[in-house]
Short mmCIF file of C-alpha atoms and ligand atoms in Angstrom, two decimals:
data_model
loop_
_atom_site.label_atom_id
_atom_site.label_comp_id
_atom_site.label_asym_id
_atom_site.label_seq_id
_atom_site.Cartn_x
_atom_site.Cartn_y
_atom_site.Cartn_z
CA UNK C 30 109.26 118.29 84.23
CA UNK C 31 108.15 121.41 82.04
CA UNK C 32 107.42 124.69 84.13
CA UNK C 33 103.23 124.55 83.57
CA UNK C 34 102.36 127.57 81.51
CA UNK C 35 100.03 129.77 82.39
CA UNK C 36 98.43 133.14 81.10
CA UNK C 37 97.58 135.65 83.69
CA UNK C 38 95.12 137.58 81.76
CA UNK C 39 93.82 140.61 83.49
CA UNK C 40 91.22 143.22 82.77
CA UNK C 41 90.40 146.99 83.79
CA UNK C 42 89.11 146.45 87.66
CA UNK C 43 90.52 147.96 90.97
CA UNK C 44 90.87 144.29 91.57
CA UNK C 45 93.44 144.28 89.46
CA UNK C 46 95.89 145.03 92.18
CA UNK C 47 94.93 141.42 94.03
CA UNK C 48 96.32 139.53 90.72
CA UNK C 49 100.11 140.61 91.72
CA UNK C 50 99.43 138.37 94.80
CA UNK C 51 98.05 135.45 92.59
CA UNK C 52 101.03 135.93 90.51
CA UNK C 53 103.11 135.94 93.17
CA UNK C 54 101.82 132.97 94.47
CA UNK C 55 101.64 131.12 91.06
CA UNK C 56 105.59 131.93 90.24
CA UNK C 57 106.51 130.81 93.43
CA UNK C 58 104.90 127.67 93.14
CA UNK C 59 106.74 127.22 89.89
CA UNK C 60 104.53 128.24 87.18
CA UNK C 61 106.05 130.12 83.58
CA UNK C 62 103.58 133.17 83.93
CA UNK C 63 102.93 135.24 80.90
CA UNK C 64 100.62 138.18 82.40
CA UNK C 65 98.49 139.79 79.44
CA UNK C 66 96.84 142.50 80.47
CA UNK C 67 94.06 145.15 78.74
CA UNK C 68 95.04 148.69 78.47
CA UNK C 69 92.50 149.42 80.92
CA UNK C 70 94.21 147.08 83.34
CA UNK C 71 97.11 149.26 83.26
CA UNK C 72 95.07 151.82 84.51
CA UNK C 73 95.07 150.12 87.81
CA UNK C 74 98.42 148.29 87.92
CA UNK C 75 101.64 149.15 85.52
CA UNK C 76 102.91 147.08 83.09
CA UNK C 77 106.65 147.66 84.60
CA UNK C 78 104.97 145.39 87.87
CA UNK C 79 103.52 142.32 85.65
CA UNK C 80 106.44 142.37 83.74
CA UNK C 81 108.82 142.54 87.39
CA UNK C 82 106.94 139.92 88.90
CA UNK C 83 106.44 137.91 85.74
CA UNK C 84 109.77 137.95 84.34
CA UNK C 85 108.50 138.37 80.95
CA UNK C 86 107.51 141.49 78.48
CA UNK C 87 104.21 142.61 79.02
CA UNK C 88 101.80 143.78 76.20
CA UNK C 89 98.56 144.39 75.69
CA UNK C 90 98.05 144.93 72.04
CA UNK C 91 98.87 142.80 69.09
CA UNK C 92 101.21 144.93 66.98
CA UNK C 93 104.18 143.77 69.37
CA UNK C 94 106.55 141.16 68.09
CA UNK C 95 104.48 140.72 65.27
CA UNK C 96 107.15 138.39 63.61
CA UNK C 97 106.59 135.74 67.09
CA UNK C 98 102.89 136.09 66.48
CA UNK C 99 101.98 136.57 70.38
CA UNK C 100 98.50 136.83 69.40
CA UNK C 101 98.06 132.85 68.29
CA UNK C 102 101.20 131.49 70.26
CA UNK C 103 100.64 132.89 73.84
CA UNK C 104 97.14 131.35 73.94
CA UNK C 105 98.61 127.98 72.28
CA UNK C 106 101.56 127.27 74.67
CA UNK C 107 99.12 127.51 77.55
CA UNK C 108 98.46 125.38 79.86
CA UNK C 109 95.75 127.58 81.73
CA UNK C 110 94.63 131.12 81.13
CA UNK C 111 93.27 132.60 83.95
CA UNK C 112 91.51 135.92 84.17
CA UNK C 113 91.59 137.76 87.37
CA UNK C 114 89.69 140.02 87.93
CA UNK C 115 87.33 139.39 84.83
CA UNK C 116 85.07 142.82 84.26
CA UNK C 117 81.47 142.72 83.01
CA UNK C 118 82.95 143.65 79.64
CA UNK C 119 85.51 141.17 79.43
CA UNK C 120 83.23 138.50 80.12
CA UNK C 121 81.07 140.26 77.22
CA UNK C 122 83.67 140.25 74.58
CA UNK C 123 84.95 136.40 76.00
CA UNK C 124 81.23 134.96 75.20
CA UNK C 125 80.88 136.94 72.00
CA UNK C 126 84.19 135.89 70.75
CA UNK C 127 85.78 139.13 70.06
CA UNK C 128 89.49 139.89 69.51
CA UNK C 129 90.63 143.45 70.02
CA UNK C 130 93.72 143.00 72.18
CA UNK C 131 96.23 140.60 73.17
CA UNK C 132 94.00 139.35 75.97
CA UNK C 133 90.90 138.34 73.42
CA UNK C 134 92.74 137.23 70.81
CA UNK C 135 94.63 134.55 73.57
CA UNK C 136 91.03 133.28 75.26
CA UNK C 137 90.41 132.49 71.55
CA UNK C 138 93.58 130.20 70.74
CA UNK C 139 94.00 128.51 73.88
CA UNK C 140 92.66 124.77 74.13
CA UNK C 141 93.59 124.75 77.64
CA UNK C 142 91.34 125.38 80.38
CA UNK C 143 90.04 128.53 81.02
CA UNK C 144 89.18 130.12 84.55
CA UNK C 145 87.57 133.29 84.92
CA UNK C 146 87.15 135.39 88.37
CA UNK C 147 84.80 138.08 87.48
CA UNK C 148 84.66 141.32 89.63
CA UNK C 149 82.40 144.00 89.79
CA UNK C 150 79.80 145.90 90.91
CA UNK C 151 76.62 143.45 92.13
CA UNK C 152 74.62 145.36 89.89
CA UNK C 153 76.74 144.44 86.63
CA UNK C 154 77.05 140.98 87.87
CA UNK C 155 73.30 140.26 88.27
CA UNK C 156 72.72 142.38 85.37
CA UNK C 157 70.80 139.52 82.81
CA UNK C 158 73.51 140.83 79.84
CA UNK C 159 76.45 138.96 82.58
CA UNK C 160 74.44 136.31 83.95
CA UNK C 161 73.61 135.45 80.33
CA UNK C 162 77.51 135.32 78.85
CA UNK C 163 78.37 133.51 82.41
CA UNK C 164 76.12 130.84 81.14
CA UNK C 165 77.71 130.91 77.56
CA UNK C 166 81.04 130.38 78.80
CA UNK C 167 80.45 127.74 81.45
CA UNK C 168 78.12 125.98 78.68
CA UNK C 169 81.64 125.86 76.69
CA UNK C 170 83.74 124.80 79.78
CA UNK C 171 85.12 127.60 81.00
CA UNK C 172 85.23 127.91 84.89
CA UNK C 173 83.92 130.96 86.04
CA UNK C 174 84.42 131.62 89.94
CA UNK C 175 81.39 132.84 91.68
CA UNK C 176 82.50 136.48 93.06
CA UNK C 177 82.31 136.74 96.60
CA UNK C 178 80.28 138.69 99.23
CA UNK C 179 81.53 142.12 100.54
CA UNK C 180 83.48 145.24 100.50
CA UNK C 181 83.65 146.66 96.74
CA UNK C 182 84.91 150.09 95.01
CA UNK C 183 84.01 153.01 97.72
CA UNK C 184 80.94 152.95 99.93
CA UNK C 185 79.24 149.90 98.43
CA UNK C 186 79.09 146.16 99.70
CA UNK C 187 77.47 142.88 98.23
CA UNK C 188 78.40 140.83 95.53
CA UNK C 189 80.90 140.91 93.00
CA UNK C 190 84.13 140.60 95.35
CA UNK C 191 87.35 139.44 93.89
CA UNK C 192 88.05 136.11 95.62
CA UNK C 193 91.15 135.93 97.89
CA UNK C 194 93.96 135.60 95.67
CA UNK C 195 94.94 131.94 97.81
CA UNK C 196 91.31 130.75 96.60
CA UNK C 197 91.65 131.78 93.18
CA UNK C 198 95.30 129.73 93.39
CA UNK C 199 93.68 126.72 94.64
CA UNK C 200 91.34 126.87 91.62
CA UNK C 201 94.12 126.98 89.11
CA UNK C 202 96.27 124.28 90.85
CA UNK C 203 93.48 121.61 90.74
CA UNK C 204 93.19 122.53 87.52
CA UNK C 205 96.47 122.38 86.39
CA UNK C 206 96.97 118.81 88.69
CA UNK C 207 93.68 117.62 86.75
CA UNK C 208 94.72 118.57 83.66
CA UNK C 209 98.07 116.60 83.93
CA UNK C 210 96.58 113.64 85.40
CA UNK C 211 94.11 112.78 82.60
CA UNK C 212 96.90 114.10 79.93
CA UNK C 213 94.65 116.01 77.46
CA UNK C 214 90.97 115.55 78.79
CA UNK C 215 91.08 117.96 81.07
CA UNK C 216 87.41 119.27 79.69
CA UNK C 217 85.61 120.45 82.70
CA UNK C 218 83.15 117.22 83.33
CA UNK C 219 80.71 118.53 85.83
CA UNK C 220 79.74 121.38 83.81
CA UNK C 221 76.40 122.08 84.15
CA UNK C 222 75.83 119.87 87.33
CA UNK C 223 75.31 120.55 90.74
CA UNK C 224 76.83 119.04 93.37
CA UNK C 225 75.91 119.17 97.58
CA UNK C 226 79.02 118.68 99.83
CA UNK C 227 78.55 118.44 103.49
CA UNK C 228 81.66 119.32 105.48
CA UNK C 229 82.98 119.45 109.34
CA UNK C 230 81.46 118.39 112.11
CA UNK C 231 78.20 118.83 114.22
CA UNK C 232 77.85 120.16 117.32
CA UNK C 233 74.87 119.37 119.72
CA UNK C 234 74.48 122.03 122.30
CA UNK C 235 73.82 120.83 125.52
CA UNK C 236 73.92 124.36 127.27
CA UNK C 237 74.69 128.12 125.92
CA UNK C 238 78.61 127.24 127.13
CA UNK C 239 78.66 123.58 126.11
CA UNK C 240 78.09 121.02 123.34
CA UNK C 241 78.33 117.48 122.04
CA UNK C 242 81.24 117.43 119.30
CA UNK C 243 83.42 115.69 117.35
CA UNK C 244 86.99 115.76 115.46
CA UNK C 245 86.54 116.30 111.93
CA UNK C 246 88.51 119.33 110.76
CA UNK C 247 86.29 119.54 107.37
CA UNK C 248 88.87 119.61 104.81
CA UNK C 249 88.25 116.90 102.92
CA UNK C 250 85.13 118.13 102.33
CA UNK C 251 86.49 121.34 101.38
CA UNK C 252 89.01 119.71 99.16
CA UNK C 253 85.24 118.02 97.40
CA UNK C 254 83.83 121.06 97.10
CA UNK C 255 87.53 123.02 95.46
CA UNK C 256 87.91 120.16 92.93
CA UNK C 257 83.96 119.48 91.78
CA UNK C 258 84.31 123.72 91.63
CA UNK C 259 87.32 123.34 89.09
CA UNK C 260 85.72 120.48 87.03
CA UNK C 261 83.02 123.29 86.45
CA UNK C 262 80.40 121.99 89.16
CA UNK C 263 78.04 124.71 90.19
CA UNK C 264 78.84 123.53 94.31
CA UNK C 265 76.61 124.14 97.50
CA UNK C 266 78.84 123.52 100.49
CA UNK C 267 77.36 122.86 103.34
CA UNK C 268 79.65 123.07 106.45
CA UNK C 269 79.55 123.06 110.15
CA UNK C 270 82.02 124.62 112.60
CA UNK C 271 85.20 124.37 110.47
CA UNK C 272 86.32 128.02 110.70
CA UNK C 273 88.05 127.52 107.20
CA UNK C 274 87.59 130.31 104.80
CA UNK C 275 84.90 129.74 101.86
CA UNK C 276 86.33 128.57 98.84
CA UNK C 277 86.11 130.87 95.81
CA UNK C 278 83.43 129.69 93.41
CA UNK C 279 81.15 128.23 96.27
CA UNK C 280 77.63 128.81 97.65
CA UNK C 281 78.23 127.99 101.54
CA UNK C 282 75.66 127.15 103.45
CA UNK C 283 76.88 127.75 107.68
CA UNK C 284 74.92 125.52 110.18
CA UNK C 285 76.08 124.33 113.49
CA UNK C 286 73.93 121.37 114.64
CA UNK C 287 72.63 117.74 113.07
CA UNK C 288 68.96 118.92 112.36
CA UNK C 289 70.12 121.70 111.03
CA UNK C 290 72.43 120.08 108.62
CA UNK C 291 69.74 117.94 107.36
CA UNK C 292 67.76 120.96 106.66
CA UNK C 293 70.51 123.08 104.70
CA UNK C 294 71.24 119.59 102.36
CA UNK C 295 68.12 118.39 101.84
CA UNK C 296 67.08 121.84 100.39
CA UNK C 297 70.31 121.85 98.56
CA UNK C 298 70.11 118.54 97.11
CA UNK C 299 66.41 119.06 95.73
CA UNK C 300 67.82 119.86 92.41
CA UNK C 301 71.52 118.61 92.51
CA UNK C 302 73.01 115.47 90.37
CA UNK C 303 75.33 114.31 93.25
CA UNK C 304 75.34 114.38 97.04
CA UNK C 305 78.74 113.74 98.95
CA UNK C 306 78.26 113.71 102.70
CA UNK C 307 81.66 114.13 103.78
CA UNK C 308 80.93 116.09 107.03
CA UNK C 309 80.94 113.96 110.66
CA UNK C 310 77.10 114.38 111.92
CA UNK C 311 76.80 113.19 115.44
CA UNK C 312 74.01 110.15 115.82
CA UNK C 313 72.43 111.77 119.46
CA UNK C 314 72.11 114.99 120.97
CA UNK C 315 71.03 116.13 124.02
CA UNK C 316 67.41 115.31 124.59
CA UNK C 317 67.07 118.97 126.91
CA UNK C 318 68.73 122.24 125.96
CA UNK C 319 69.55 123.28 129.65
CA UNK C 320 69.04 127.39 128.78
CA UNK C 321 71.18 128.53 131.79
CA UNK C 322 74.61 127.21 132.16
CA UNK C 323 74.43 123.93 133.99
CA UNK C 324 76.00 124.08 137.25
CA UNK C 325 78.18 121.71 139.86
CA UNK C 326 75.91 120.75 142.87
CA UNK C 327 77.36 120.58 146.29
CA UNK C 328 77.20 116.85 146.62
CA UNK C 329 79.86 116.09 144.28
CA UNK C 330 77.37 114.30 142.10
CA UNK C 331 77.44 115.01 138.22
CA UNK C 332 74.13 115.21 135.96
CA UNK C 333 72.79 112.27 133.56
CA UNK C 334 72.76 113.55 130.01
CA UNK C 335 69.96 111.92 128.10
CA UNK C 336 70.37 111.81 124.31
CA UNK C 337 68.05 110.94 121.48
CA UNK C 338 68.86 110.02 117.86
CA UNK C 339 69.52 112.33 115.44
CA UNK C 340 68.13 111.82 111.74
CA UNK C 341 70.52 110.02 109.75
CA UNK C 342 71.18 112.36 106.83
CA UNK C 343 72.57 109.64 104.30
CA UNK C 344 70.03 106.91 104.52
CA UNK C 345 67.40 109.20 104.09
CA UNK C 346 68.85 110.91 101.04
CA UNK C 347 69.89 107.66 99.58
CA UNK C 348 66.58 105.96 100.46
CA UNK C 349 64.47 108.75 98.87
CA UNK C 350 66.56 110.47 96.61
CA UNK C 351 65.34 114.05 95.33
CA UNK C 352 65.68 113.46 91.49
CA UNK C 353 65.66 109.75 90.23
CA UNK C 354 69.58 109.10 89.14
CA UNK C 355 71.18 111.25 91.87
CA UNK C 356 74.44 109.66 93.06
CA UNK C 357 74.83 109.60 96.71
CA UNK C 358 78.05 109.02 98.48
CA UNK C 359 78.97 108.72 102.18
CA UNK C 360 81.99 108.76 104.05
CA UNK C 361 82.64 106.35 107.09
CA UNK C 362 85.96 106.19 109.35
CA UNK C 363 86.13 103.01 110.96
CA UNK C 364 89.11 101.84 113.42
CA UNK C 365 89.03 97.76 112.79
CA UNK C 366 87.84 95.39 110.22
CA UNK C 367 87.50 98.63 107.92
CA UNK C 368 86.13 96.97 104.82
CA UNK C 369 83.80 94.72 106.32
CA UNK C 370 82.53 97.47 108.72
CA UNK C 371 82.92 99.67 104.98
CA UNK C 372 80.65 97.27 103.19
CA UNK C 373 77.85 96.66 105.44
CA UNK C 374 77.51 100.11 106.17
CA UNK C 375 77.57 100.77 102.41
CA UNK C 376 74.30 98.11 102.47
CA UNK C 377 72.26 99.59 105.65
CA UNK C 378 72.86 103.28 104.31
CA UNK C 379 72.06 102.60 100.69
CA UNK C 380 74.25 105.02 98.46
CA UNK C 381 76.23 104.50 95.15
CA UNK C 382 79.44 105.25 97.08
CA UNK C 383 81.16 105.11 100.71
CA UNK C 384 84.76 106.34 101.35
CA UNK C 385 86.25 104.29 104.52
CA UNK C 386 88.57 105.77 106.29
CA UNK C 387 90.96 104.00 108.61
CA UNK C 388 91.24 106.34 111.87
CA UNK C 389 94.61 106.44 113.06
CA UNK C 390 97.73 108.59 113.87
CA UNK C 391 98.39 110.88 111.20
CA UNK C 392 95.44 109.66 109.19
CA UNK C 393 91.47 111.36 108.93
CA UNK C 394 91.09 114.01 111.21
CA UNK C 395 92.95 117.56 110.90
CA UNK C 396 95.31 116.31 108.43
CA UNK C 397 96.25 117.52 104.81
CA UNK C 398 96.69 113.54 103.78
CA UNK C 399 94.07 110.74 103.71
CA UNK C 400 94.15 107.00 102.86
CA UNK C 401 90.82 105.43 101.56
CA UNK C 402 89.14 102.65 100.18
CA UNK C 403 86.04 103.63 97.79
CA UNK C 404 83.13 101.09 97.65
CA UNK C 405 80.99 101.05 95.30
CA UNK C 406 77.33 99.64 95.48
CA UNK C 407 77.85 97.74 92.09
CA UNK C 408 81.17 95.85 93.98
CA UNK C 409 83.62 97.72 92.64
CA UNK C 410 86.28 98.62 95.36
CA UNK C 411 88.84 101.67 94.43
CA UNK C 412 91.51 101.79 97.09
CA UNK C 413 93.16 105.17 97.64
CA UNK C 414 96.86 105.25 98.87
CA UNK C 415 98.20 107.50 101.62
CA UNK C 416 98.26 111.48 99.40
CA UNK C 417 96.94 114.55 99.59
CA UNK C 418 93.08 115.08 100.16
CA UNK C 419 92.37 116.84 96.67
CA UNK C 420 93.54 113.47 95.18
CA UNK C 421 91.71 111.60 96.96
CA UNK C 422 88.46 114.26 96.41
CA UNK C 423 89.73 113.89 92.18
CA UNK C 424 89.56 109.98 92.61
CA UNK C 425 85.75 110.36 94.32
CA UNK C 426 84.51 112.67 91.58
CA UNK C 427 86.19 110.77 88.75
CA UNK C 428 83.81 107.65 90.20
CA UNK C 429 80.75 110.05 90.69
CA UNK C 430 81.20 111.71 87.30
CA UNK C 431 79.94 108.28 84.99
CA UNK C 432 77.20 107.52 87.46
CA UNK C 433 75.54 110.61 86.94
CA UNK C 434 72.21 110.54 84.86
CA UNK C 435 72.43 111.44 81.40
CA UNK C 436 70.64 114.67 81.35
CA UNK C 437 71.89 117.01 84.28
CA UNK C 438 69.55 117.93 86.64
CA UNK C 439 69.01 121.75 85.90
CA UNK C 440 67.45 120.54 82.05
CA UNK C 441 65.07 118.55 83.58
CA UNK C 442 61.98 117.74 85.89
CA UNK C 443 62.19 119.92 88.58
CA UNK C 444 63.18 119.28 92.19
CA UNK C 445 60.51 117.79 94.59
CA UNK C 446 59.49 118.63 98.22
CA UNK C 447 60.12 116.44 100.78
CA UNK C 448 57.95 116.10 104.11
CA UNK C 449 59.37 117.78 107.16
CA UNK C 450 61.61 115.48 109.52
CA UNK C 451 60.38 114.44 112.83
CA UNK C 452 62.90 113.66 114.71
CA UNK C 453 62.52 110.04 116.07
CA UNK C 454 60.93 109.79 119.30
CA UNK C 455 63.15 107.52 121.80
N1 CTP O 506 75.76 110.44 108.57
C1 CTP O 506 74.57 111.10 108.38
N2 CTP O 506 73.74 111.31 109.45
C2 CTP O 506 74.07 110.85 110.66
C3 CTP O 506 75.28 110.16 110.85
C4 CTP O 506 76.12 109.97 109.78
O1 CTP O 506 74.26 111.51 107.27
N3 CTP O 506 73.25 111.04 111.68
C5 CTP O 506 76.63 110.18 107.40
C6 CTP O 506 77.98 110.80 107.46
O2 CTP O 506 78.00 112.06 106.82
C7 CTP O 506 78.82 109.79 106.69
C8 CTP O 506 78.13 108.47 106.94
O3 CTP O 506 76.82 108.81 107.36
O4 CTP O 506 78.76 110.04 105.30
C9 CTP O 506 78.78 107.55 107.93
O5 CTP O 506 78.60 107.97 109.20
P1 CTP O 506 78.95 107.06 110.50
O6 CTP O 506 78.70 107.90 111.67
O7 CTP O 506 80.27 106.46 110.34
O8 CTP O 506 77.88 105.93 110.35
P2 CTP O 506 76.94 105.33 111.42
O9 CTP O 506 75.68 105.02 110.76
O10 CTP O 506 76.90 106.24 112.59
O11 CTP O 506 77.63 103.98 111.80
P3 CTP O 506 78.26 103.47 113.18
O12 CTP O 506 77.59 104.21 114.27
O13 CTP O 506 77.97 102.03 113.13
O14 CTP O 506 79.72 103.76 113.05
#
């Protein structure tokens, strides 16, 4: 199979020194990189390293070569352009269309898919002049990566991080997978949606040393969250006790226990199109939150833990959905008689979708690879065979994506407010 091209665009940011790393990683996983940066890039990183690490010329102007006519052919032969980091002004020039340089004149040619991962100082981004040519190119399908949270140039922190270079490769790569899957219509579909993941697994404190927990690792809802992110989903993951590092392009939400899950979705999912709870919430906790450690007595005896119900997350969203039209799916793992466990689970919890899971050796929890069956509430059953987890997160959104309403959320009736939860008494 062809190398997958891809343009490594990148503009005039200290960041500029994290793209070697995502070219790095993007020629070692056997991409043709062509890196096109701005003059100002150079500033920050010389064109003898892109061209090193690339092994191709580097230019950043279009009087180069005029007779191969780099401006029109780089940005045709690619498969993906990615710009990283993408300044305030880039994005600026990339909304408005203009073509001064190599880099422009490519984000206007290419047909492929287009990923920008805008740095810069959290004033510039929130500046209305950004946030405004953001919205212009994710309105035309371009995927622009939310900066992240923290350290920038000198003394100042907030937003307007570059993203890890791994997270920015993880973007690209579901692109690029996407992209080859549906051969051509790789437009961004979740554009202008917003989508709630729930990942990992609760944990029910029974003491400040101790809790109720369970095994789910939380990558497969992380693997939701990376792919709805690259189809052009503006994503609110909502994770508990995973320790995995935030995807780039993400709003996490943290939360440890059940209640507290519920809380952080349902105020996510007020105005979203689709809700995939993916994350493992445990059904009881511990009906007293011993505040000192509890202790061993002397007569060998051991302490009764008394557990109420938790709220169940899913059946409540699905019974009273925020925003008529919002696709709910669940996840289930079942050990025996999986799809007629699958099915009348699907019925009691009321969503559009429910991924079962066999658990098993090798399969479900803490590993890279899943196996699924996807019901559907209309009786359509997609089964899933043994792969990675982004595939199987690809197959999920590709049976979200033509359930959702016609008119995304964000252009219509706002969200509503929902009553406060009372936990059931038992
Ligand atoms: N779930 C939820 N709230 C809970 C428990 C589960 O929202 N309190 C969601 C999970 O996120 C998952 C789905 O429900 O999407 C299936 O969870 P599971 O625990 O398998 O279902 P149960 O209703 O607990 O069924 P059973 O106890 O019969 O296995």
């Amino acid at each position: 199979m062809a190398q997958p091209k891809v343009v490594l665009g990148v503009s005039g940011g200290i960041a500029a020194y994290k793209a070697c790393e995502l070219l790095r990683r993007l020629t070692e996983s056997g991409h043709d990189v062509r890196v096109v940066p701005t003059e100002s890039a150079l500033h920050f990183v010389g064109a003898a390293t892109w061209s090193a690490l690339s092994g191709h010329p580097v230019s950043t102007e279009v009087w180069e070569s005029v007779h191969e006519v780099p401006h029109v052919r780089i940005g045709q032969a690619a498969d993906l352009v990615v710009v990283a980091p993408a300044t305030a002004d880039m994005l600026a020039k990339a909304a408005h269309g203009l073509a001064d340089d190599l880099l422009t004149n490519t984000l206007l040619t290419a047909r492929c898919p287009v990923v920008f991962a805008p740095a810069m100082h959290t004033e510039m981004w929130e500046h209305p002049a950004t946030q405004e040519n953001v919205a212009t190119l994710r309105r035309r399908g371009a995927v622009v990566i939310e900066p992240a949270v923290g350290r920038l140039t000198g003394v100042d922190t907030g937003k307007g991080r570059l993203p890890e270079a791994a997270e920015i490769f993880e973007v690209c790569r579901n692109i690029l997978n996407r992209h080859g899957r549906t051969a051509g219509a790789a437009a961004p579909d979740l554009v202008g949606r917003h989508v709630v993941v729930s990942a990992g697994g609760t944990r029910e404190p029974l003491d400040p040393v101790r809790y109720l927990g369970n095994r789910s690792s939380g990558k497969q809802g992380y693997a939701l969250a990376r792919v709805a992110a690259a189809r052009g989903a503006r994503v609110t993951l909502v994770e508990a006790n995973t320790g995995i590092p935030d995807p780039a392009g993400v709003d996490v939400v943290h939360v440890g226990t059940a209640v507290q899950l519920r809380e952080a979705v349902l105020k996510a999912a007020a105005d979203a199109d689709a809700v995939v709870m993916a994350a493992a919430v445990a059904d009881f906790r511990p009906a007293v939150y011993a505040q000192g450690k509890i202790k061993k007595t002397d007569d060998g005896g051991a302490p009764t833990i008394e557990l109420v119900r938790n709220p169940d997350i899913l059946a409540e969203i699905s019974a009273d959905r925020a925003l008529p039209g919002q696709v709910v799916v669940g996840f289930a793992a079942e050990t025996d008689d999986v799809l007629a466990h699958g099915r009348e689970k699907l019925r009691r919890k009321g969503c559009d979708l429910l991924v079962v899971n066999e658990v098993g050796e090798r399969k479900t929890f803490g590993s890279e690879e899943n196996e699924a069956v996807v019901l559907a509430a209309d009786g359509a059953d997609t089964p899933v065979p043994y792969g990675p987890k982004e595939v199987l997160a690809e197959i999920v959104w590709d049976l979200v994506a033509p359930r959702l309403r016609s008119v995304p959320a964000n252009d219509s009736e706002k969200s509503v407010t929902r009553p406060d939860f009372t936990a059931p008494a038992e």
